[in-house]
Structures are given as C-alpha cells and as structure tokens.
Amino acid sequence: MPTAGTTREAVRDLLDTLGRTYADEAGIHLRNTPQPLYQLLVLSCLLSARIRSGTAVAASRALSDAGLRDARHMADATWQQRVDALGEGGYRRYDERTSTQLGMGAELLLKEYGGDLRRLREAAAGDITTLRSLLREVPGLGPVGVDIFLREVQGIWPEVAPYLDAKALQGARGRGLPDEPKALARLAGDTDPALFAAAMVRAALERKKRD
C-alpha cells in the first residue's frame, strides 16, 4: 500500500511529465471570454473522434489559422473552407462530417446564446447535470466531448471542479493513485484542476499505447 510520501511523489511526477492541458497544446489561451471558450468547444469536438489527439490538436490550430476562432466566423465560412482547414491539420478521415457539424453547432450557439458560451453557463445556473445536457445539444459534441470540455474548463469555471471523469480516474489508477474522485481531488491541492485532470488523462492514454 503506497504511503503518503510515495503518493505525493507520484503526483509530482505525473504533473512534471504530463501536466499540460490540451487547450494549451492547441495554442488556446483559455480564459472566460467568448473566443477561447469557443475554441475549446471546437477542440473538444475534434478530440472526441476516434483519431490521434495530436491530429485533433493540429486541426484545431489550422481552423484558428484560417480565422475560424468564433461562432460567427465558423458559421459564415463555407462548408468547403471548413473542410480545407481540417484537411490542412491532417483531420481527413472525418473532415466532411465534422465540417457540417461545426457549421450547425456555430449556428446553434449564435441562435441560442449569441455565440457566447458564458450564456450557456448562466443558463445552467451552476448545475453540472444541466450544463452537460446543454452542451450535448451542440452537434458533434457527444459524452466524450462534453467530458473533455468540462475537464479543461474547470480551471476558469470553478463550479465544475473537481471534474474527474472515467478516463482521468483510469490514469490515476494506473499510477497507483486513488481512483475515488474526492480523495483524488484532495491530492491536487492548489494545482490547477484542469492541469491535474489532463495529466491523469494523458497517463491513461500513455498506458494504453504501451499495452
């Protein structure tokens, strides 16, 4: 049974080696403003497909480079412009379907929330179940994508934290850490909860590659 010292050491090692959010990897400077929140939503959609995370991150960057950084520009772009940007990022297997979903999702966000995900947050009124349900209405954002978005946004939407989904708990278990959310959250201490969760998810994916 691991001691408190070895547990703390395991946490430090996890953060030192794998402590990076996917938003940071995609060049998204996440803060509670419409553009980065929308970019995170798009990244979450891309990451939820059965495709390498590096490819999804590259596609997110390509969409940003093409100027599709907010719901209005995404909706105004043609279907082919979105396909081309996704292809530029190597996201070719799902590019046509994803282009359609991104267009539909942008239109929905503009219609319901003026393109501002902070309004979606307000509509949830601090209830995580409602927040998950509202996010699920976005085309292309299934349960996996919702988990990704909430894991990454919890550092700036404190009512979400600690958000430790099954993938994060799997990574913790593989590193000999508690896989009970409350116990695991206590180990995070003052660490950014999004960074902590991302490190555990990366640990789970790393272990899957080895297996």
JSON list of C-alpha atoms in Angstrom, two decimals:
[
{"chain": "A", "resi": 1, "resn": "MET", "atom": "CA", "xyz": [0.00, 0.00, 0.00]},
{"chain": "A", "resi": 2, "resn": "PRO", "atom": "CA", "xyz": [1.54, 3.37, -1.01]},
{"chain": "A", "resi": 3, "resn": "THR", "atom": "CA", "xyz": [2.49, 5.80, 1.76]},
{"chain": "A", "resi": 4, "resn": "ALA", "atom": "CA", "xyz": [1.52, 9.46, 1.79]},
{"chain": "A", "resi": 5, "resn": "GLY", "atom": "CA", "xyz": [5.09, 10.30, 0.73]},
{"chain": "A", "resi": 6, "resn": "THR", "atom": "CA", "xyz": [5.11, 7.97, -2.26]},
{"chain": "A", "resi": 7, "resn": "THR", "atom": "CA", "xyz": [1.65, 9.21, -3.25]},
{"chain": "A", "resi": 8, "resn": "ARG", "atom": "CA", "xyz": [2.82, 12.83, -3.22]},
{"chain": "A", "resi": 9, "resn": "GLU", "atom": "CA", "xyz": [5.87, 11.81, -5.23]},
{"chain": "A", "resi": 10, "resn": "ALA", "atom": "CA", "xyz": [3.67, 10.06, -7.78]},
{"chain": "A", "resi": 11, "resn": "VAL", "atom": "CA", "xyz": [1.53, 13.20, -8.12]},
{"chain": "A", "resi": 12, "resn": "ARG", "atom": "CA", "xyz": [4.59, 15.42, -8.60]},
{"chain": "A", "resi": 13, "resn": "ASP", "atom": "CA", "xyz": [5.98, 13.04, -11.21]},
{"chain": "A", "resi": 14, "resn": "LEU", "atom": "CA", "xyz": [2.65, 12.95, -13.03]},
{"chain": "A", "resi": 15, "resn": "LEU", "atom": "CA", "xyz": [2.44, 16.74, -13.17]},
{"chain": "A", "resi": 16, "resn": "ASP", "atom": "CA", "xyz": [6.10, 17.19, -14.14]},
{"chain": "A", "resi": 17, "resn": "THR", "atom": "CA", "xyz": [5.94, 14.77, -17.03]},
{"chain": "A", "resi": 18, "resn": "LEU", "atom": "CA", "xyz": [2.35, 15.00, -18.29]},
{"chain": "A", "resi": 19, "resn": "GLY", "atom": "CA", "xyz": [0.93, 18.19, -16.80]},
{"chain": "A", "resi": 20, "resn": "ARG", "atom": "CA", "xyz": [-0.28, 20.04, -19.87]},
{"chain": "A", "resi": 21, "resn": "THR", "atom": "CA", "xyz": [-3.84, 20.77, -20.91]},
{"chain": "A", "resi": 22, "resn": "TYR", "atom": "CA", "xyz": [-4.98, 20.09, -24.46]},
{"chain": "A", "resi": 23, "resn": "ALA", "atom": "CA", "xyz": [-6.07, 23.72, -24.78]},
{"chain": "A", "resi": 24, "resn": "ASP", "atom": "CA", "xyz": [-2.51, 24.81, -24.07]},
{"chain": "A", "resi": 25, "resn": "GLU", "atom": "CA", "xyz": [-1.17, 22.29, -26.60]},
{"chain": "A", "resi": 26, "resn": "ALA", "atom": "CA", "xyz": [-3.56, 23.72, -29.20]},
{"chain": "A", "resi": 27, "resn": "GLY", "atom": "CA", "xyz": [-2.37, 27.27, -28.51]},
{"chain": "A", "resi": 28, "resn": "ILE", "atom": "CA", "xyz": [-5.64, 28.31, -26.85]},
{"chain": "A", "resi": 29, "resn": "HIS", "atom": "CA", "xyz": [-5.03, 30.88, -24.11]},
{"chain": "A", "resi": 30, "resn": "LEU", "atom": "CA", "xyz": [-8.03, 29.82, -22.10]},
{"chain": "A", "resi": 31, "resn": "ARG", "atom": "CA", "xyz": [-9.92, 32.49, -20.19]},
{"chain": "A", "resi": 32, "resn": "ASN", "atom": "CA", "xyz": [-13.56, 33.27, -19.55]},
{"chain": "A", "resi": 33, "resn": "THR", "atom": "CA", "xyz": [-14.21, 35.18, -22.77]},
{"chain": "A", "resi": 34, "resn": "PRO", "atom": "CA", "xyz": [-16.19, 34.07, -25.86]},
{"chain": "A", "resi": 35, "resn": "GLN", "atom": "CA", "xyz": [-13.39, 33.32, -28.32]},
{"chain": "A", "resi": 36, "resn": "PRO", "atom": "CA", "xyz": [-11.17, 30.96, -26.29]},
{"chain": "A", "resi": 37, "resn": "LEU", "atom": "CA", "xyz": [-14.21, 29.21, -24.84]},
{"chain": "A", "resi": 38, "resn": "TYR", "atom": "CA", "xyz": [-15.49, 28.59, -28.37]},
{"chain": "A", "resi": 39, "resn": "GLN", "atom": "CA", "xyz": [-12.07, 27.38, -29.49]},
{"chain": "A", "resi": 40, "resn": "LEU", "atom": "CA", "xyz": [-12.08, 24.91, -26.59]},
{"chain": "A", "resi": 41, "resn": "LEU", "atom": "CA", "xyz": [-15.52, 23.70, -27.62]},
{"chain": "A", "resi": 42, "resn": "VAL", "atom": "CA", "xyz": [-14.29, 23.05, -31.16]},
{"chain": "A", "resi": 43, "resn": "LEU", "atom": "CA", "xyz": [-11.17, 21.31, -29.85]},
{"chain": "A", "resi": 44, "resn": "SER", "atom": "CA", "xyz": [-13.38, 19.10, -27.65]},
{"chain": "A", "resi": 45, "resn": "CYS", "atom": "CA", "xyz": [-15.44, 18.11, -30.70]},
{"chain": "A", "resi": 46, "resn": "LEU", "atom": "CA", "xyz": [-12.28, 17.25, -32.63]},
{"chain": "A", "resi": 47, "resn": "LEU", "atom": "CA", "xyz": [-10.73, 15.26, -29.77]},
{"chain": "A", "resi": 48, "resn": "SER", "atom": "CA", "xyz": [-13.87, 13.18, -29.28]},
{"chain": "A", "resi": 49, "resn": "ALA", "atom": "CA", "xyz": [-13.49, 11.42, -32.65]},
{"chain": "A", "resi": 50, "resn": "ARG", "atom": "CA", "xyz": [-11.55, 8.16, -32.97]},
{"chain": "A", "resi": 51, "resn": "ILE", "atom": "CA", "xyz": [-8.41, 9.91, -34.10]},
{"chain": "A", "resi": 52, "resn": "ARG", "atom": "CA", "xyz": [-4.99, 10.71, -32.63]},
{"chain": "A", "resi": 53, "resn": "SER", "atom": "CA", "xyz": [-5.07, 13.59, -30.18]},
{"chain": "A", "resi": 54, "resn": "GLY", "atom": "CA", "xyz": [-2.13, 15.19, -31.99]},
{"chain": "A", "resi": 55, "resn": "THR", "atom": "CA", "xyz": [-4.16, 15.28, -35.20]},
{"chain": "A", "resi": 56, "resn": "ALA", "atom": "CA", "xyz": [-7.13, 16.86, -33.42]},
{"chain": "A", "resi": 57, "resn": "VAL", "atom": "CA", "xyz": [-4.85, 19.50, -31.89]},
{"chain": "A", "resi": 58, "resn": "ALA", "atom": "CA", "xyz": [-3.29, 20.24, -35.29]},
{"chain": "A", "resi": 59, "resn": "ALA", "atom": "CA", "xyz": [-6.76, 20.59, -36.84]},
{"chain": "A", "resi": 60, "resn": "SER", "atom": "CA", "xyz": [-7.77, 22.99, -34.07]},
{"chain": "A", "resi": 61, "resn": "ARG", "atom": "CA", "xyz": [-4.73, 25.12, -34.83]},
{"chain": "A", "resi": 62, "resn": "ALA", "atom": "CA", "xyz": [-5.49, 25.01, -38.57]},
{"chain": "A", "resi": 63, "resn": "LEU", "atom": "CA", "xyz": [-9.06, 26.20, -38.01]},
{"chain": "A", "resi": 64, "resn": "SER", "atom": "CA", "xyz": [-7.72, 29.04, -35.87]},
{"chain": "A", "resi": 65, "resn": "ASP", "atom": "CA", "xyz": [-5.13, 29.95, -38.51]},
{"chain": "A", "resi": 66, "resn": "ALA", "atom": "CA", "xyz": [-7.96, 30.09, -41.05]},
{"chain": "A", "resi": 67, "resn": "GLY", "atom": "CA", "xyz": [-9.69, 32.69, -38.89]},
{"chain": "A", "resi": 68, "resn": "LEU", "atom": "CA", "xyz": [-12.43, 30.37, -37.62]},
{"chain": "A", "resi": 69, "resn": "ARG", "atom": "CA", "xyz": [-11.95, 31.30, -33.97]},
{"chain": "A", "resi": 70, "resn": "ASP", "atom": "CA", "xyz": [-15.51, 32.18, -33.02]},
{"chain": "A", "resi": 71, "resn": "ALA", "atom": "CA", "xyz": [-19.03, 31.02, -33.77]},
{"chain": "A", "resi": 72, "resn": "ARG", "atom": "CA", "xyz": [-19.76, 33.87, -36.20]},
{"chain": "A", "resi": 73, "resn": "HIS", "atom": "CA", "xyz": [-16.72, 33.23, -38.39]},
{"chain": "A", "resi": 74, "resn": "MET", "atom": "CA", "xyz": [-17.31, 29.47, -38.26]},
{"chain": "A", "resi": 75, "resn": "ALA", "atom": "CA", "xyz": [-20.93, 29.89, -39.34]},
{"chain": "A", "resi": 76, "resn": "ASP", "atom": "CA", "xyz": [-20.04, 32.36, -42.09]},
{"chain": "A", "resi": 77, "resn": "ALA", "atom": "CA", "xyz": [-17.35, 30.10, -43.56]},
{"chain": "A", "resi": 78, "resn": "THR", "atom": "CA", "xyz": [-18.37, 27.81, -46.40]},
{"chain": "A", "resi": 79, "resn": "TRP", "atom": "CA", "xyz": [-18.53, 24.08, -45.88]},
{"chain": "A", "resi": 80, "resn": "GLN", "atom": "CA", "xyz": [-15.53, 23.69, -48.19]},
{"chain": "A", "resi": 81, "resn": "GLN", "atom": "CA", "xyz": [-13.49, 26.29, -46.30]},
{"chain": "A", "resi": 82, "resn": "ARG", "atom": "CA", "xyz": [-14.02, 24.30, -43.11]},
{"chain": "A", "resi": 83, "resn": "VAL", "atom": "CA", "xyz": [-13.13, 21.04, -44.89]},
{"chain": "A", "resi": 84, "resn": "ASP", "atom": "CA", "xyz": [-9.96, 22.61, -46.27]},
{"chain": "A", "resi": 85, "resn": "ALA", "atom": "CA", "xyz": [-8.87, 23.89, -42.85]},
{"chain": "A", "resi": 86, "resn": "LEU", "atom": "CA", "xyz": [-9.49, 20.49, -41.27]},
{"chain": "A", "resi": 87, "resn": "GLY", "atom": "CA", "xyz": [-7.52, 18.82, -44.06]},
{"chain": "A", "resi": 88, "resn": "GLU", "atom": "CA", "xyz": [-4.67, 21.26, -43.52]},
{"chain": "A", "resi": 89, "resn": "GLY", "atom": "CA", "xyz": [-4.48, 19.94, -39.97]},
{"chain": "A", "resi": 90, "resn": "GLY", "atom": "CA", "xyz": [-4.49, 16.34, -41.16]},
{"chain": "A", "resi": 91, "resn": "TYR", "atom": "CA", "xyz": [-8.05, 15.72, -39.97]},
{"chain": "A", "resi": 92, "resn": "ARG", "atom": "CA", "xyz": [-9.10, 13.99, -43.19]},
{"chain": "A", "resi": 93, "resn": "ARG", "atom": "CA", "xyz": [-10.95, 10.89, -42.09]},
{"chain": "A", "resi": 94, "resn": "TYR", "atom": "CA", "xyz": [-13.82, 12.85, -40.55]},
{"chain": "A", "resi": 95, "resn": "ASP", "atom": "CA", "xyz": [-13.40, 16.20, -42.30]},
{"chain": "A", "resi": 96, "resn": "GLU", "atom": "CA", "xyz": [-16.67, 16.30, -44.28]},
{"chain": "A", "resi": 97, "resn": "ARG", "atom": "CA", "xyz": [-18.93, 15.22, -41.41]},
{"chain": "A", "resi": 98, "resn": "THR", "atom": "CA", "xyz": [-17.07, 17.44, -38.95]},
{"chain": "A", "resi": 99, "resn": "SER", "atom": "CA", "xyz": [-17.35, 20.45, -41.26]},
{"chain": "A", "resi": 100, "resn": "THR", "atom": "CA", "xyz": [-21.12, 20.01, -41.29]},
{"chain": "A", "resi": 101, "resn": "GLN", "atom": "CA", "xyz": [-21.28, 19.60, -37.51]},
{"chain": "A", "resi": 102, "resn": "LEU", "atom": "CA", "xyz": [-19.11, 22.65, -36.87]},
{"chain": "A", "resi": 103, "resn": "GLY", "atom": "CA", "xyz": [-21.36, 24.76, -39.07]},
{"chain": "A", "resi": 104, "resn": "MET", "atom": "CA", "xyz": [-24.51, 23.52, -37.38]},
{"chain": "A", "resi": 105, "resn": "GLY", "atom": "CA", "xyz": [-23.00, 23.94, -33.92]},
{"chain": "A", "resi": 106, "resn": "ALA", "atom": "CA", "xyz": [-21.95, 27.51, -34.65]},
{"chain": "A", "resi": 107, "resn": "GLU", "atom": "CA", "xyz": [-25.45, 28.36, -35.87]},
{"chain": "A", "resi": 108, "resn": "LEU", "atom": "CA", "xyz": [-26.99, 26.85, -32.73]},
{"chain": "A", "resi": 109, "resn": "LEU", "atom": "CA", "xyz": [-24.68, 28.82, -30.43]},
{"chain": "A", "resi": 110, "resn": "LEU", "atom": "CA", "xyz": [-25.40, 32.05, -32.28]},
{"chain": "A", "resi": 111, "resn": "LYS", "atom": "CA", "xyz": [-29.14, 31.48, -32.14]},
{"chain": "A", "resi": 112, "resn": "GLU", "atom": "CA", "xyz": [-29.38, 30.35, -28.51]},
{"chain": "A", "resi": 113, "resn": "TYR", "atom": "CA", "xyz": [-26.50, 32.19, -26.83]},
{"chain": "A", "resi": 114, "resn": "GLY", "atom": "CA", "xyz": [-25.31, 34.90, -29.20]},
{"chain": "A", "resi": 115, "resn": "GLY", "atom": "CA", "xyz": [-22.19, 32.81, -29.79]},
{"chain": "A", "resi": 116, "resn": "ASP", "atom": "CA", "xyz": [-21.14, 33.23, -26.15]},
{"chain": "A", "resi": 117, "resn": "LEU", "atom": "CA", "xyz": [-20.70, 30.07, -24.08]},
{"chain": "A", "resi": 118, "resn": "ARG", "atom": "CA", "xyz": [-20.82, 32.14, -20.91]},
{"chain": "A", "resi": 119, "resn": "ARG", "atom": "CA", "xyz": [-24.55, 32.48, -21.55]},
{"chain": "A", "resi": 120, "resn": "LEU", "atom": "CA", "xyz": [-24.84, 28.70, -21.77]},
{"chain": "A", "resi": 121, "resn": "ARG", "atom": "CA", "xyz": [-23.06, 28.55, -18.42]},
{"chain": "A", "resi": 122, "resn": "GLU", "atom": "CA", "xyz": [-25.52, 31.07, -16.98]},
{"chain": "A", "resi": 123, "resn": "ALA", "atom": "CA", "xyz": [-28.44, 29.01, -18.29]},
{"chain": "A", "resi": 124, "resn": "ALA", "atom": "CA", "xyz": [-27.15, 26.01, -16.32]},
{"chain": "A", "resi": 125, "resn": "ALA", "atom": "CA", "xyz": [-27.21, 28.11, -13.10]},
{"chain": "A", "resi": 126, "resn": "GLY", "atom": "CA", "xyz": [-24.38, 26.13, -11.50]},
{"chain": "A", "resi": 127, "resn": "ASP", "atom": "CA", "xyz": [-25.99, 22.72, -12.05]},
{"chain": "A", "resi": 128, "resn": "ILE", "atom": "CA", "xyz": [-23.47, 20.38, -13.72]},
{"chain": "A", "resi": 129, "resn": "THR", "atom": "CA", "xyz": [-26.13, 17.96, -14.95]},
{"chain": "A", "resi": 130, "resn": "THR", "atom": "CA", "xyz": [-27.89, 20.82, -16.73]},
{"chain": "A", "resi": 131, "resn": "LEU", "atom": "CA", "xyz": [-24.58, 22.09, -18.08]},
{"chain": "A", "resi": 132, "resn": "ARG", "atom": "CA", "xyz": [-23.78, 18.67, -19.51]},
{"chain": "A", "resi": 133, "resn": "SER", "atom": "CA", "xyz": [-27.24, 18.47, -21.06]},
{"chain": "A", "resi": 134, "resn": "LEU", "atom": "CA", "xyz": [-26.94, 21.88, -22.72]},
{"chain": "A", "resi": 135, "resn": "LEU", "atom": "CA", "xyz": [-23.50, 21.04, -24.10]},
{"chain": "A", "resi": 136, "resn": "ARG", "atom": "CA", "xyz": [-24.84, 17.78, -25.52]},
{"chain": "A", "resi": 137, "resn": "GLU", "atom": "CA", "xyz": [-27.16, 19.84, -27.74]},
{"chain": "A", "resi": 138, "resn": "VAL", "atom": "CA", "xyz": [-24.15, 21.02, -29.75]},
{"chain": "A", "resi": 139, "resn": "PRO", "atom": "CA", "xyz": [-23.84, 18.85, -32.90]},
{"chain": "A", "resi": 140, "resn": "GLY", "atom": "CA", "xyz": [-20.77, 16.63, -32.77]},
{"chain": "A", "resi": 141, "resn": "LEU", "atom": "CA", "xyz": [-20.29, 17.01, -29.03]},
{"chain": "A", "resi": 142, "resn": "GLY", "atom": "CA", "xyz": [-21.15, 13.64, -27.52]},
{"chain": "A", "resi": 143, "resn": "PRO", "atom": "CA", "xyz": [-20.47, 12.39, -23.98]},
{"chain": "A", "resi": 144, "resn": "VAL", "atom": "CA", "xyz": [-16.71, 12.12, -24.59]},
{"chain": "A", "resi": 145, "resn": "GLY", "atom": "CA", "xyz": [-16.51, 15.64, -25.98]},
{"chain": "A", "resi": 146, "resn": "VAL", "atom": "CA", "xyz": [-18.52, 17.02, -23.05]},
{"chain": "A", "resi": 147, "resn": "ASP", "atom": "CA", "xyz": [-16.11, 15.34, -20.62]},
{"chain": "A", "resi": 148, "resn": "ILE", "atom": "CA", "xyz": [-13.15, 16.87, -22.45]},
{"chain": "A", "resi": 149, "resn": "PHE", "atom": "CA", "xyz": [-14.67, 20.36, -22.41]},
{"chain": "A", "resi": 150, "resn": "LEU", "atom": "CA", "xyz": [-15.58, 20.22, -18.72]},
{"chain": "A", "resi": 151, "resn": "ARG", "atom": "CA", "xyz": [-12.19, 18.80, -17.73]},
{"chain": "A", "resi": 152, "resn": "GLU", "atom": "CA", "xyz": [-10.44, 21.65, -19.49]},
{"chain": "A", "resi": 153, "resn": "VAL", "atom": "CA", "xyz": [-12.78, 24.49, -18.47]},
{"chain": "A", "resi": 154, "resn": "GLN", "atom": "CA", "xyz": [-12.90, 23.66, -14.75]},
{"chain": "A", "resi": 155, "resn": "GLY", "atom": "CA", "xyz": [-9.96, 25.93, -14.00]},
{"chain": "A", "resi": 156, "resn": "ILE", "atom": "CA", "xyz": [-11.99, 29.02, -15.01]},
{"chain": "A", "resi": 157, "resn": "TRP", "atom": "CA", "xyz": [-15.49, 27.74, -14.24]},
{"chain": "A", "resi": 158, "resn": "PRO", "atom": "CA", "xyz": [-14.98, 26.80, -10.56]},
{"chain": "A", "resi": 159, "resn": "GLU", "atom": "CA", "xyz": [-18.46, 25.32, -10.14]},
{"chain": "A", "resi": 160, "resn": "VAL", "atom": "CA", "xyz": [-17.34, 22.48, -12.45]},
{"chain": "A", "resi": 161, "resn": "ALA", "atom": "CA", "xyz": [-14.32, 21.49, -10.34]},
{"chain": "A", "resi": 162, "resn": "PRO", "atom": "CA", "xyz": [-13.27, 18.94, -9.45]},
{"chain": "A", "resi": 163, "resn": "TYR", "atom": "CA", "xyz": [-14.24, 17.27, -12.73]},
{"chain": "A", "resi": 164, "resn": "LEU", "atom": "CA", "xyz": [-12.64, 13.83, -12.85]},
{"chain": "A", "resi": 165, "resn": "ASP", "atom": "CA", "xyz": [-14.22, 11.56, -15.44]},
{"chain": "A", "resi": 166, "resn": "ALA", "atom": "CA", "xyz": [-13.64, 7.87, -16.04]},
{"chain": "A", "resi": 167, "resn": "LYS", "atom": "CA", "xyz": [-10.58, 8.46, -18.24]},
{"chain": "A", "resi": 168, "resn": "ALA", "atom": "CA", "xyz": [-8.90, 10.64, -15.60]},
{"chain": "A", "resi": 169, "resn": "LEU", "atom": "CA", "xyz": [-9.63, 8.09, -12.88]},
{"chain": "A", "resi": 170, "resn": "GLN", "atom": "CA", "xyz": [-8.23, 5.34, -15.10]},
{"chain": "A", "resi": 171, "resn": "GLY", "atom": "CA", "xyz": [-4.98, 7.28, -15.41]},
{"chain": "A", "resi": 172, "resn": "ALA", "atom": "CA", "xyz": [-4.81, 7.80, -11.66]},
{"chain": "A", "resi": 173, "resn": "ARG", "atom": "CA", "xyz": [-5.36, 4.11, -11.01]},
{"chain": "A", "resi": 174, "resn": "GLY", "atom": "CA", "xyz": [-2.54, 3.22, -13.40]},
{"chain": "A", "resi": 175, "resn": "ARG", "atom": "CA", "xyz": [-0.17, 5.44, -11.42]},
{"chain": "A", "resi": 176, "resn": "GLY", "atom": "CA", "xyz": [-1.11, 3.92, -8.08]},
{"chain": "A", "resi": 177, "resn": "LEU", "atom": "CA", "xyz": [-3.23, 6.90, -7.03]},
{"chain": "A", "resi": 178, "resn": "PRO", "atom": "CA", "xyz": [-6.72, 6.79, -5.53]},
{"chain": "A", "resi": 179, "resn": "ASP", "atom": "CA", "xyz": [-9.46, 6.36, -8.10]},
{"chain": "A", "resi": 180, "resn": "GLU", "atom": "CA", "xyz": [-12.13, 7.89, -5.87]},
{"chain": "A", "resi": 181, "resn": "PRO", "atom": "CA", "xyz": [-12.85, 11.45, -7.07]},
{"chain": "A", "resi": 182, "resn": "LYS", "atom": "CA", "xyz": [-12.92, 13.19, -3.67]},
{"chain": "A", "resi": 183, "resn": "ALA", "atom": "CA", "xyz": [-9.74, 11.53, -2.44]},
{"chain": "A", "resi": 184, "resn": "LEU", "atom": "CA", "xyz": [-8.01, 12.27, -5.73]},
{"chain": "A", "resi": 185, "resn": "ALA", "atom": "CA", "xyz": [-9.14, 15.90, -5.72]},
{"chain": "A", "resi": 186, "resn": "ARG", "atom": "CA", "xyz": [-7.59, 16.36, -2.28]},
{"chain": "A", "resi": 187, "resn": "LEU", "atom": "CA", "xyz": [-4.23, 15.28, -3.69]},
{"chain": "A", "resi": 188, "resn": "ALA", "atom": "CA", "xyz": [-4.39, 18.04, -6.27]},
{"chain": "A", "resi": 189, "resn": "GLY", "atom": "CA", "xyz": [-4.06, 20.66, -3.55]},
{"chain": "A", "resi": 190, "resn": "ASP", "atom": "CA", "xyz": [-3.60, 24.10, -5.13]},
{"chain": "A", "resi": 191, "resn": "THR", "atom": "CA", "xyz": [-2.80, 22.65, -8.55]},
{"chain": "A", "resi": 192, "resn": "ASP", "atom": "CA", "xyz": [-4.99, 23.90, -11.40]},
{"chain": "A", "resi": 193, "resn": "PRO", "atom": "CA", "xyz": [-7.70, 21.20, -11.51]},
{"chain": "A", "resi": 194, "resn": "ALA", "atom": "CA", "xyz": [-7.70, 21.25, -15.32]},
{"chain": "A", "resi": 195, "resn": "LEU", "atom": "CA", "xyz": [-3.95, 20.61, -15.38]},
{"chain": "A", "resi": 196, "resn": "PHE", "atom": "CA", "xyz": [-4.28, 17.83, -12.83]},
{"chain": "A", "resi": 197, "resn": "ALA", "atom": "CA", "xyz": [-7.08, 16.11, -14.76]},
{"chain": "A", "resi": 198, "resn": "ALA", "atom": "CA", "xyz": [-5.25, 16.47, -18.08]},
{"chain": "A", "resi": 199, "resn": "ALA", "atom": "CA", "xyz": [-2.13, 14.83, -16.62]},
{"chain": "A", "resi": 200, "resn": "MET", "atom": "CA", "xyz": [-4.14, 11.82, -15.50]},
{"chain": "A", "resi": 201, "resn": "VAL", "atom": "CA", "xyz": [-5.87, 11.50, -18.87]},
{"chain": "A", "resi": 202, "resn": "ARG", "atom": "CA", "xyz": [-2.50, 11.60, -20.62]},
{"chain": "A", "resi": 203, "resn": "ALA", "atom": "CA", "xyz": [-1.27, 8.92, -18.22]},
{"chain": "A", "resi": 204, "resn": "ALA", "atom": "CA", "xyz": [-4.22, 6.71, -19.19]},
{"chain": "A", "resi": 205, "resn": "LEU", "atom": "CA", "xyz": [-3.55, 7.21, -22.89]},
{"chain": "A", "resi": 206, "resn": "GLU", "atom": "CA", "xyz": [0.17, 6.60, -22.43]},
{"chain": "A", "resi": 207, "resn": "ARG", "atom": "CA", "xyz": [-0.53, 3.30, -20.68]},
{"chain": "A", "resi": 208, "resn": "LYS", "atom": "CA", "xyz": [-2.97, 2.29, -23.45]},
{"chain": "A", "resi": 209, "resn": "LYS", "atom": "CA", "xyz": [-0.21, 2.81, -26.05]},
{"chain": "A", "resi": 210, "resn": "ARG", "atom": "CA", "xyz": [2.15, 0.57, -24.10]},
{"chain": "A", "resi": 211, "resn": "ASP", "atom": "CA", "xyz": [-0.49, -2.14, -23.73]}
]
